[in-house]
PDB file of C-alpha atoms in Angstrom:
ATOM      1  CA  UNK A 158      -5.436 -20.463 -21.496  1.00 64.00           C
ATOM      2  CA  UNK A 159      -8.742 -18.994 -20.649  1.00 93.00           C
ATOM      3  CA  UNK A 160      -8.355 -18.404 -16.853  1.00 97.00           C
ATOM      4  CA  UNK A 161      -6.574 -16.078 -14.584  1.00 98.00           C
ATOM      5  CA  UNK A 162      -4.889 -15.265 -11.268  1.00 98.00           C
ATOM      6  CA  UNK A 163      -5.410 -11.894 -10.046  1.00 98.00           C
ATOM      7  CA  UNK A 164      -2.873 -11.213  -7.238  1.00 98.00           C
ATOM      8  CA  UNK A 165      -4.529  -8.366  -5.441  1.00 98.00           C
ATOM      9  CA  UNK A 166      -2.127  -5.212  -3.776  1.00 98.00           C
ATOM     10  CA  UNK A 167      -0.080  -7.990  -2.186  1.00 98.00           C
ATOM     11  CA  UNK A 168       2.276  -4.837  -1.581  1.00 98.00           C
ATOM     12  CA  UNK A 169       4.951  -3.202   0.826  1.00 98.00           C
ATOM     13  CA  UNK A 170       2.619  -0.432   1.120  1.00 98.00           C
ATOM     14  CA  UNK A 171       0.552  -2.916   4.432  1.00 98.00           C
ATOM     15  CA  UNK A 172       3.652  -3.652   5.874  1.00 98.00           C
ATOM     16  CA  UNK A 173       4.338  -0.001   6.935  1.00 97.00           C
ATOM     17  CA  UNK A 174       0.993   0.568   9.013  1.00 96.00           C
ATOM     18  CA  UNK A 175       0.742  -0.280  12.506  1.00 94.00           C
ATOM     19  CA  UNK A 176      -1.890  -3.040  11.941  1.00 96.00           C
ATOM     20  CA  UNK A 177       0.315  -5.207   9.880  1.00 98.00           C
ATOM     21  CA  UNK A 178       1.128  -6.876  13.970  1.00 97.00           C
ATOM     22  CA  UNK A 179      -2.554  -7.464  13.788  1.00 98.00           C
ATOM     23  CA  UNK A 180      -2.465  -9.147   9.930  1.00 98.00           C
ATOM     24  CA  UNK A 181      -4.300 -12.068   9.646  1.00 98.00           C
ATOM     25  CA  UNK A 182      -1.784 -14.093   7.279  1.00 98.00           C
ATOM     26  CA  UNK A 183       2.124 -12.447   8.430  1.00 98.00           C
ATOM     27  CA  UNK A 184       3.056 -15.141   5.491  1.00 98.00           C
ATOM     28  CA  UNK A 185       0.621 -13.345   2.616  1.00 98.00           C
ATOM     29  CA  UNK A 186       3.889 -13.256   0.125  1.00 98.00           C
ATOM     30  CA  UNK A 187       4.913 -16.721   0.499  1.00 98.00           C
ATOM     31  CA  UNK A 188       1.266 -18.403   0.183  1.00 98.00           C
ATOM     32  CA  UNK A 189       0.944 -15.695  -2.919  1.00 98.00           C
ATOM     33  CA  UNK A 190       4.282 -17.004  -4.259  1.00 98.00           C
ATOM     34  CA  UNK A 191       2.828 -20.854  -3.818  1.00 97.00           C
ATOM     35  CA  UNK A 192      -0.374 -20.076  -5.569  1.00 97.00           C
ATOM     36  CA  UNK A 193       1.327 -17.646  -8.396  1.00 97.00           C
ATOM     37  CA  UNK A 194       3.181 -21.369  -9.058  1.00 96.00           C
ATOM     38  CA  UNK A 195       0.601 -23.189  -9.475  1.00 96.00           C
ATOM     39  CA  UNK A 196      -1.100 -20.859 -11.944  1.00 96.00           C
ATOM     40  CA  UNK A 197       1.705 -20.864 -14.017  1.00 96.00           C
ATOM     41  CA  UNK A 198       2.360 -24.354 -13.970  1.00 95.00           C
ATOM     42  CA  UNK A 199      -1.490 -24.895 -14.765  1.00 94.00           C
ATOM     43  CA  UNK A 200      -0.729 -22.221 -17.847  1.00 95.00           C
ATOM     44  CA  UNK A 201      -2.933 -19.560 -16.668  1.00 96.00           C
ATOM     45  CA  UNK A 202      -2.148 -15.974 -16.733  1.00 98.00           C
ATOM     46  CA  UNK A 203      -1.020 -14.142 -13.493  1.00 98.00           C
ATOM     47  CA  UNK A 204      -2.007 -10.777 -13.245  1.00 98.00           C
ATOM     48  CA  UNK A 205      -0.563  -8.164 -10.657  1.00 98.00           C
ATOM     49  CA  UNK A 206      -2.435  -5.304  -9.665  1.00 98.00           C
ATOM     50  CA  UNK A 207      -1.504  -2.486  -7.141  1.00 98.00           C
ATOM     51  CA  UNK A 208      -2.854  -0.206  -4.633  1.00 98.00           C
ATOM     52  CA  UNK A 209      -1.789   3.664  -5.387  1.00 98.00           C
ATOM     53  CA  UNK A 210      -3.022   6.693  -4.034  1.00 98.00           C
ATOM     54  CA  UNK A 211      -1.168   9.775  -5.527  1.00 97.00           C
ATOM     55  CA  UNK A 212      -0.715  12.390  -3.645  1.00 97.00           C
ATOM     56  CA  UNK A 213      -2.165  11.144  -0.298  1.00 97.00           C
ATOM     57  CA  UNK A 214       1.345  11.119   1.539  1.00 97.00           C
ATOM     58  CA  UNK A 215       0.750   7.643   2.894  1.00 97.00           C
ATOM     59  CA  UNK A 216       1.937   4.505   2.619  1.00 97.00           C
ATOM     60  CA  UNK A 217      -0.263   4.186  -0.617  1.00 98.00           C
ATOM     61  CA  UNK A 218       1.434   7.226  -2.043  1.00 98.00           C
ATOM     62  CA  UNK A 219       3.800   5.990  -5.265  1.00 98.00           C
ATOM     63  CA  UNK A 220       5.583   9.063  -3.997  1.00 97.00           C
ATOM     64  CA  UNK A 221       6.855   6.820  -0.982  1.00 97.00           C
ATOM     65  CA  UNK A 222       7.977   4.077  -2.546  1.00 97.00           C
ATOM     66  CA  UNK A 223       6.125   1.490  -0.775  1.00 98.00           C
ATOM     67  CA  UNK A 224       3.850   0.760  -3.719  1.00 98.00           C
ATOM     68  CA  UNK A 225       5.271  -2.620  -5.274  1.00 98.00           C
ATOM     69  CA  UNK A 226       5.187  -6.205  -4.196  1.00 98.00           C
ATOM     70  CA  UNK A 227       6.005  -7.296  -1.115  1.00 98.00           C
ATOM     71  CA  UNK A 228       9.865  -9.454  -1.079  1.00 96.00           C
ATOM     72  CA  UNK A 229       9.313 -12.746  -2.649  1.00 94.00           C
ATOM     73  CA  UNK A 230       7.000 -11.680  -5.414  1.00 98.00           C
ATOM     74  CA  UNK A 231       8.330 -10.704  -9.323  1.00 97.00           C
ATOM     75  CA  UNK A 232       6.230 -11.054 -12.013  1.00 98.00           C
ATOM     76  CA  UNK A 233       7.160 -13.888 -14.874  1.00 97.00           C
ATOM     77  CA  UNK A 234       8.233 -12.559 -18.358  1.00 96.00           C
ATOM     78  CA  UNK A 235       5.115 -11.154 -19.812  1.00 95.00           C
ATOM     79  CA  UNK A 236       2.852 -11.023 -16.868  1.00 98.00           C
ATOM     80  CA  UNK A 237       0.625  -7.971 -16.537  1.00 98.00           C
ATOM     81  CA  UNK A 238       0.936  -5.666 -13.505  1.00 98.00           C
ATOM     82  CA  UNK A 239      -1.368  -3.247 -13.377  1.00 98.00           C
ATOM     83  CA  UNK A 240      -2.099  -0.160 -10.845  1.00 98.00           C
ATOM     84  CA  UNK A 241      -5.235   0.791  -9.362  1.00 98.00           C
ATOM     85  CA  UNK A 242      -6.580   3.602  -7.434  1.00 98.00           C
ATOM     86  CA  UNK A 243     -10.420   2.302  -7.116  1.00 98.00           C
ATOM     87  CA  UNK A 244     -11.230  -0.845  -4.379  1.00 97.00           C
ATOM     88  CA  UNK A 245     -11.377  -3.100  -7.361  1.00 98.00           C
ATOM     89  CA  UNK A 246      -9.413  -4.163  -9.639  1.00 98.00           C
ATOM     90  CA  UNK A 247     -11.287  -3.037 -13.132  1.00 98.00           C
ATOM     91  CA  UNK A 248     -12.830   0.750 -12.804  1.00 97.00           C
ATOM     92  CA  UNK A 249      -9.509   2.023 -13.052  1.00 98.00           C
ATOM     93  CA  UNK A 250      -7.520  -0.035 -14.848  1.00 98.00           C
ATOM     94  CA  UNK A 251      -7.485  -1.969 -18.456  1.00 97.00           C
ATOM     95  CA  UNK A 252      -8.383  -5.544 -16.526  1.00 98.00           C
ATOM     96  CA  UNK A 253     -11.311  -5.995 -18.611  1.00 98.00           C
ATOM     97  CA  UNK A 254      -9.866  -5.406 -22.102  1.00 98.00           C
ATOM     98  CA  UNK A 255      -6.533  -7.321 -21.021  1.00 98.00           C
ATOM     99  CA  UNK A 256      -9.006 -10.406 -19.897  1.00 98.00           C
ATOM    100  CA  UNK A 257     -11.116 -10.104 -22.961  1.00 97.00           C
ATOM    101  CA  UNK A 258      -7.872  -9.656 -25.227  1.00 97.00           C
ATOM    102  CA  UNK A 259      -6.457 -13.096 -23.978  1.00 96.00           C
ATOM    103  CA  UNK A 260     -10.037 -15.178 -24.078  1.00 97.00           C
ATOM    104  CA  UNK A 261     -10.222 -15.318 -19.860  1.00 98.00           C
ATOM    105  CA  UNK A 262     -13.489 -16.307 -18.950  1.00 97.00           C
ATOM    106  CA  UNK A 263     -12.394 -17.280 -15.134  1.00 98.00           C
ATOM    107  CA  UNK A 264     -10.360 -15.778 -12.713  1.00 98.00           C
ATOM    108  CA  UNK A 265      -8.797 -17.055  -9.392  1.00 98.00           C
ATOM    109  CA  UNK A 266      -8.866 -14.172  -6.515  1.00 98.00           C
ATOM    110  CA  UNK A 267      -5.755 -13.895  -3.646  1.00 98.00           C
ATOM    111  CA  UNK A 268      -4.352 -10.816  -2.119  1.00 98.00           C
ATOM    112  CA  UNK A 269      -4.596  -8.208   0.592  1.00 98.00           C
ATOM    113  CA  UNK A 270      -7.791  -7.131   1.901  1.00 98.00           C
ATOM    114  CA  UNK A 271      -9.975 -10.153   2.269  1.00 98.00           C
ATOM    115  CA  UNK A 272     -13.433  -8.104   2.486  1.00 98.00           C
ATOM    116  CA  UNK A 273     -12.191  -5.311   0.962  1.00 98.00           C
ATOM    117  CA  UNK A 274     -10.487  -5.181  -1.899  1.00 98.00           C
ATOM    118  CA  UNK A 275     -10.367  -8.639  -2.969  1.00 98.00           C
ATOM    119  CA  UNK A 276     -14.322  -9.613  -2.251  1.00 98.00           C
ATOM    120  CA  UNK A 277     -14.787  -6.392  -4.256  1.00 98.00           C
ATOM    121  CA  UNK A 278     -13.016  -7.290  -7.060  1.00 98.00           C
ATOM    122  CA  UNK A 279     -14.710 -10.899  -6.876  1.00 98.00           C
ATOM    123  CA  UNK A 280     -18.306  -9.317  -6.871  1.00 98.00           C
ATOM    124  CA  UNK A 281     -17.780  -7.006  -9.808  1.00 98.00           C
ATOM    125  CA  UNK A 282     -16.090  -9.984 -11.941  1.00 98.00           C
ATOM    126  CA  UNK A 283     -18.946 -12.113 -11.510  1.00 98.00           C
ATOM    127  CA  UNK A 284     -21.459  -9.039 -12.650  1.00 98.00           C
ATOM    128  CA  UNK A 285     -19.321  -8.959 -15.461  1.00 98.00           C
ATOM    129  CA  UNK A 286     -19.738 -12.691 -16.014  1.00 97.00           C
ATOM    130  CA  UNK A 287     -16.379 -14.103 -15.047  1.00 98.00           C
ATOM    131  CA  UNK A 288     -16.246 -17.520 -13.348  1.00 98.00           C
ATOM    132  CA  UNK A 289     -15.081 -16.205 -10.042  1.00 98.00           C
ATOM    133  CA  UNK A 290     -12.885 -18.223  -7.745  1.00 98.00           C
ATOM    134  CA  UNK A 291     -11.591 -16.904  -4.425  1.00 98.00           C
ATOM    135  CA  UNK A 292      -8.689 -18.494  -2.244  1.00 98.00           C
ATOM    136  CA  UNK A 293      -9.502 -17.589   1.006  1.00 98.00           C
ATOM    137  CA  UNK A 294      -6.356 -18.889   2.685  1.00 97.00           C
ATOM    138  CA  UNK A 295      -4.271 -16.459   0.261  1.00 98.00           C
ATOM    139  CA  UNK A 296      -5.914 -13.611   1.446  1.00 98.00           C
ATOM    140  CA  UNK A 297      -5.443 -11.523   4.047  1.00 98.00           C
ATOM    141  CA  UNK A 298      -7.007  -8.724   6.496  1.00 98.00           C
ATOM    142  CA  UNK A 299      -6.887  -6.686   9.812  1.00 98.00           C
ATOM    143  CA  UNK A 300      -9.552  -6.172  12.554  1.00 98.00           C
ATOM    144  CA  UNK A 301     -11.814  -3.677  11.789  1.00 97.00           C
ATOM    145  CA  UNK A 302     -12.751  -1.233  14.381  1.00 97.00           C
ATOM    146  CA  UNK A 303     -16.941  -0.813  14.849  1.00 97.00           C
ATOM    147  CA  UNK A 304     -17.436   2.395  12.975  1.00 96.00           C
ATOM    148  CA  UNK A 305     -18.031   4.437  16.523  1.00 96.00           C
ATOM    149  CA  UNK A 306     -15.127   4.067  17.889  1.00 96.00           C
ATOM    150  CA  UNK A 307     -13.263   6.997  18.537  1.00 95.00           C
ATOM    151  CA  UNK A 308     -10.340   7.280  15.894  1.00 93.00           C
ATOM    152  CA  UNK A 309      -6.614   7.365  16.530  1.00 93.00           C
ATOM    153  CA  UNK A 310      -6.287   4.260  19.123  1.00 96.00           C
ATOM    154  CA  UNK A 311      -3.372   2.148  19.723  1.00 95.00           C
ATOM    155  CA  UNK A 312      -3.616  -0.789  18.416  1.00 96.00           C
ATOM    156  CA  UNK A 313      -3.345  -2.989  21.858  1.00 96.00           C
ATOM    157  CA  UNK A 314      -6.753  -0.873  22.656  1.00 96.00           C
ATOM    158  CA  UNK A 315      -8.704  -1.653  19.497  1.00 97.00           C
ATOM    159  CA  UNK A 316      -8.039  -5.564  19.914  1.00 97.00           C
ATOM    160  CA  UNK A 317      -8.775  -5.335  23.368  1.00 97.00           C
ATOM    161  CA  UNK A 318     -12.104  -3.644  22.247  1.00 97.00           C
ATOM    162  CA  UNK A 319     -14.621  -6.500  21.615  1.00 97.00           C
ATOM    163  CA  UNK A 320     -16.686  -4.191  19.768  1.00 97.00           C
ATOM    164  CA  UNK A 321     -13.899  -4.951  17.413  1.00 98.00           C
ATOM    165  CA  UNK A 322     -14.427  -7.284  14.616  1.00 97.00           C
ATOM    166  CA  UNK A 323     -11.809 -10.006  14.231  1.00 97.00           C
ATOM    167  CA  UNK A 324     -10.325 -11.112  11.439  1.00 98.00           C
ATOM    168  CA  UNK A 325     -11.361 -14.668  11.793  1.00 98.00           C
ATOM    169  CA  UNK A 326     -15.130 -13.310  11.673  1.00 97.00           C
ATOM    170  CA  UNK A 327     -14.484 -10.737   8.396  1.00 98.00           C
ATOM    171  CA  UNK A 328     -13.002 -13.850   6.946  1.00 98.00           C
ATOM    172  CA  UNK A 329     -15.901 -16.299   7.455  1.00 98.00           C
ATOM    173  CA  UNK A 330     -18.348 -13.098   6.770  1.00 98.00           C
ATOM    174  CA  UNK A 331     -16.800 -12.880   3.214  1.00 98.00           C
ATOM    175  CA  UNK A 332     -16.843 -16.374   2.495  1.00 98.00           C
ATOM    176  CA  UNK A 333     -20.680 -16.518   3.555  1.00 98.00           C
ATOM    177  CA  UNK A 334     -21.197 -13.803   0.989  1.00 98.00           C
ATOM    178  CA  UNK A 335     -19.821 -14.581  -1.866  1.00 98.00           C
ATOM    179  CA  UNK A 336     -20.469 -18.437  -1.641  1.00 98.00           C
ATOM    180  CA  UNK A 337     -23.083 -19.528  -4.638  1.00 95.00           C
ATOM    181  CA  UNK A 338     -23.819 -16.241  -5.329  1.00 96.00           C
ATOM    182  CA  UNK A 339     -20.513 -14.477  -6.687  1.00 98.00           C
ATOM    183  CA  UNK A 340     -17.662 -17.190  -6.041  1.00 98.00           C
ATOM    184  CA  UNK A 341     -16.741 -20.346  -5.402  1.00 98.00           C
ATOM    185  CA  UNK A 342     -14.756 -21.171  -2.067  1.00 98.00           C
ATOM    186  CA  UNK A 343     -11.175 -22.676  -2.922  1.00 97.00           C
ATOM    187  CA  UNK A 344      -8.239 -23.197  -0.836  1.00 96.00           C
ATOM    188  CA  UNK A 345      -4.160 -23.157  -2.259  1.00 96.00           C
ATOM    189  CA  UNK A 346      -4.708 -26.582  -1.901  1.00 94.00           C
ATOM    190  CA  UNK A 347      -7.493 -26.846  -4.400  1.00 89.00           C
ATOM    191  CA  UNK A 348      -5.571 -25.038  -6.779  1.00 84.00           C
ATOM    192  CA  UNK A 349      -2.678 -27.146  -6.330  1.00 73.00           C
ATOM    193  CA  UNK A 350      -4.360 -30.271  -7.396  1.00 66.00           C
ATOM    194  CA  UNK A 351      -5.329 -28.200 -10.560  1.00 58.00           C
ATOM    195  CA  UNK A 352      -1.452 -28.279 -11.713  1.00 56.00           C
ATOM    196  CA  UNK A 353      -0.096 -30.777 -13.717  1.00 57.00           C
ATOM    197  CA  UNK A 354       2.258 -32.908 -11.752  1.00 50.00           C
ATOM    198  CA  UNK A 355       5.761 -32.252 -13.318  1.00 49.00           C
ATOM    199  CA  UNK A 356       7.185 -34.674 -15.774  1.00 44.00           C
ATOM    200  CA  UNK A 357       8.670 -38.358 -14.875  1.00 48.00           C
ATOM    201  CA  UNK A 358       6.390 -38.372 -11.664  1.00 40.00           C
ATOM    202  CA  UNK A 359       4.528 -41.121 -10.509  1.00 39.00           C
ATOM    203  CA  UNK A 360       1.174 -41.361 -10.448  1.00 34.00           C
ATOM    204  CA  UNK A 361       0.134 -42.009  -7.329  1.00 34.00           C
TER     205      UNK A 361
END
């Protein structure tokens, strides 16, 4: 084993803001849950990692309850999860010594937000001189709102706002940016094709 899935705040915590109607994948859990599979069945490590921020009073508040993974989603006996309260996945947590404690030298990126949390998490792995993958298609995000518009809008009003950036664009942006330079581009599909098939079946 010397590769990884990090599963990136794929947590309840999204599903209680308003822009969840606005998410980009409704079915994050389940294509996490697909990909989480395949890692397993591949024999890499899955590694969970959460979203908190104490004290806040919002959804990312542990105080709330809102701060574990999403229905679908358990960890396996003896997989990590870990809780964060940086964009990334390592400043604030023991990612690095976990990684370097089980020989990873490659990680596979999914989760919840696309550009955000996930691309940052991809960028400081490969400064650290991980072999980065990122699934694009088991990541998700929400529009994003140009930074002068007035705060506080319905929702209906900021999609109608084409100032607004869509998700489909954030998406493509991300992949544009980390594409030879901190990640490679994969797909669930990909990754698939990376498991062994299971015992007794045909080759085909």
């Amino acid at each position: 084993m010397n590769r990884a899935l990090l599963v990136i705040d794929v947590q309840e915590s999204f599903r209680r803001r308003p822009n969840w109607a606005a998410v980009s994948a409704p079915d994050i859990a389940a294509r996490t849950a697909r990909l989480a599979g395949a890692a397993r069945a591949a024999g890499d490590l899955v590694v969970w990692v959460l979203h908190a921020e104490p004290g806040s009073g919002e959804v990312f508040d542990p105080a709330l309850g809102h701060v574990r993974l999403m229905d679908g989603l358990a960890p396996a006996a003896g997989e990590p999860v870990l809780t964060k309260t940086s964009r990334n996945a390592f400043t604030t947590t023991g990612l690095q010594q976990l990684l370097t404690a089980r020989g990873i030298g490659e990680v596979t990126i999914c989760g919840i937000q696309t550009e955000q949390c996930c691309e940052t998490t991809a960028r400081l792995a490969a400064d650290l001189g991980y072999r980065v993958a990122f699934v694009t298609d088991a990541t998700a995000t929400f529009p994003i709102e140009h930074r002068d518009a007035p705060p506080g809008r319905p929702l209906a009003e900021i999609l109608a706002d084409p100032a607004t950036l869509d998700t489909g664009r954030i998406i493509a942006r991300t992949e544009y940016a980390l594409a030879g330079r901190f990640a490679s581009i994969a797909s669930i599909a990909s990754i698939d094709d990376l498991a062994p098939a299971p015992a007794g079946a045909a080759a085909g």
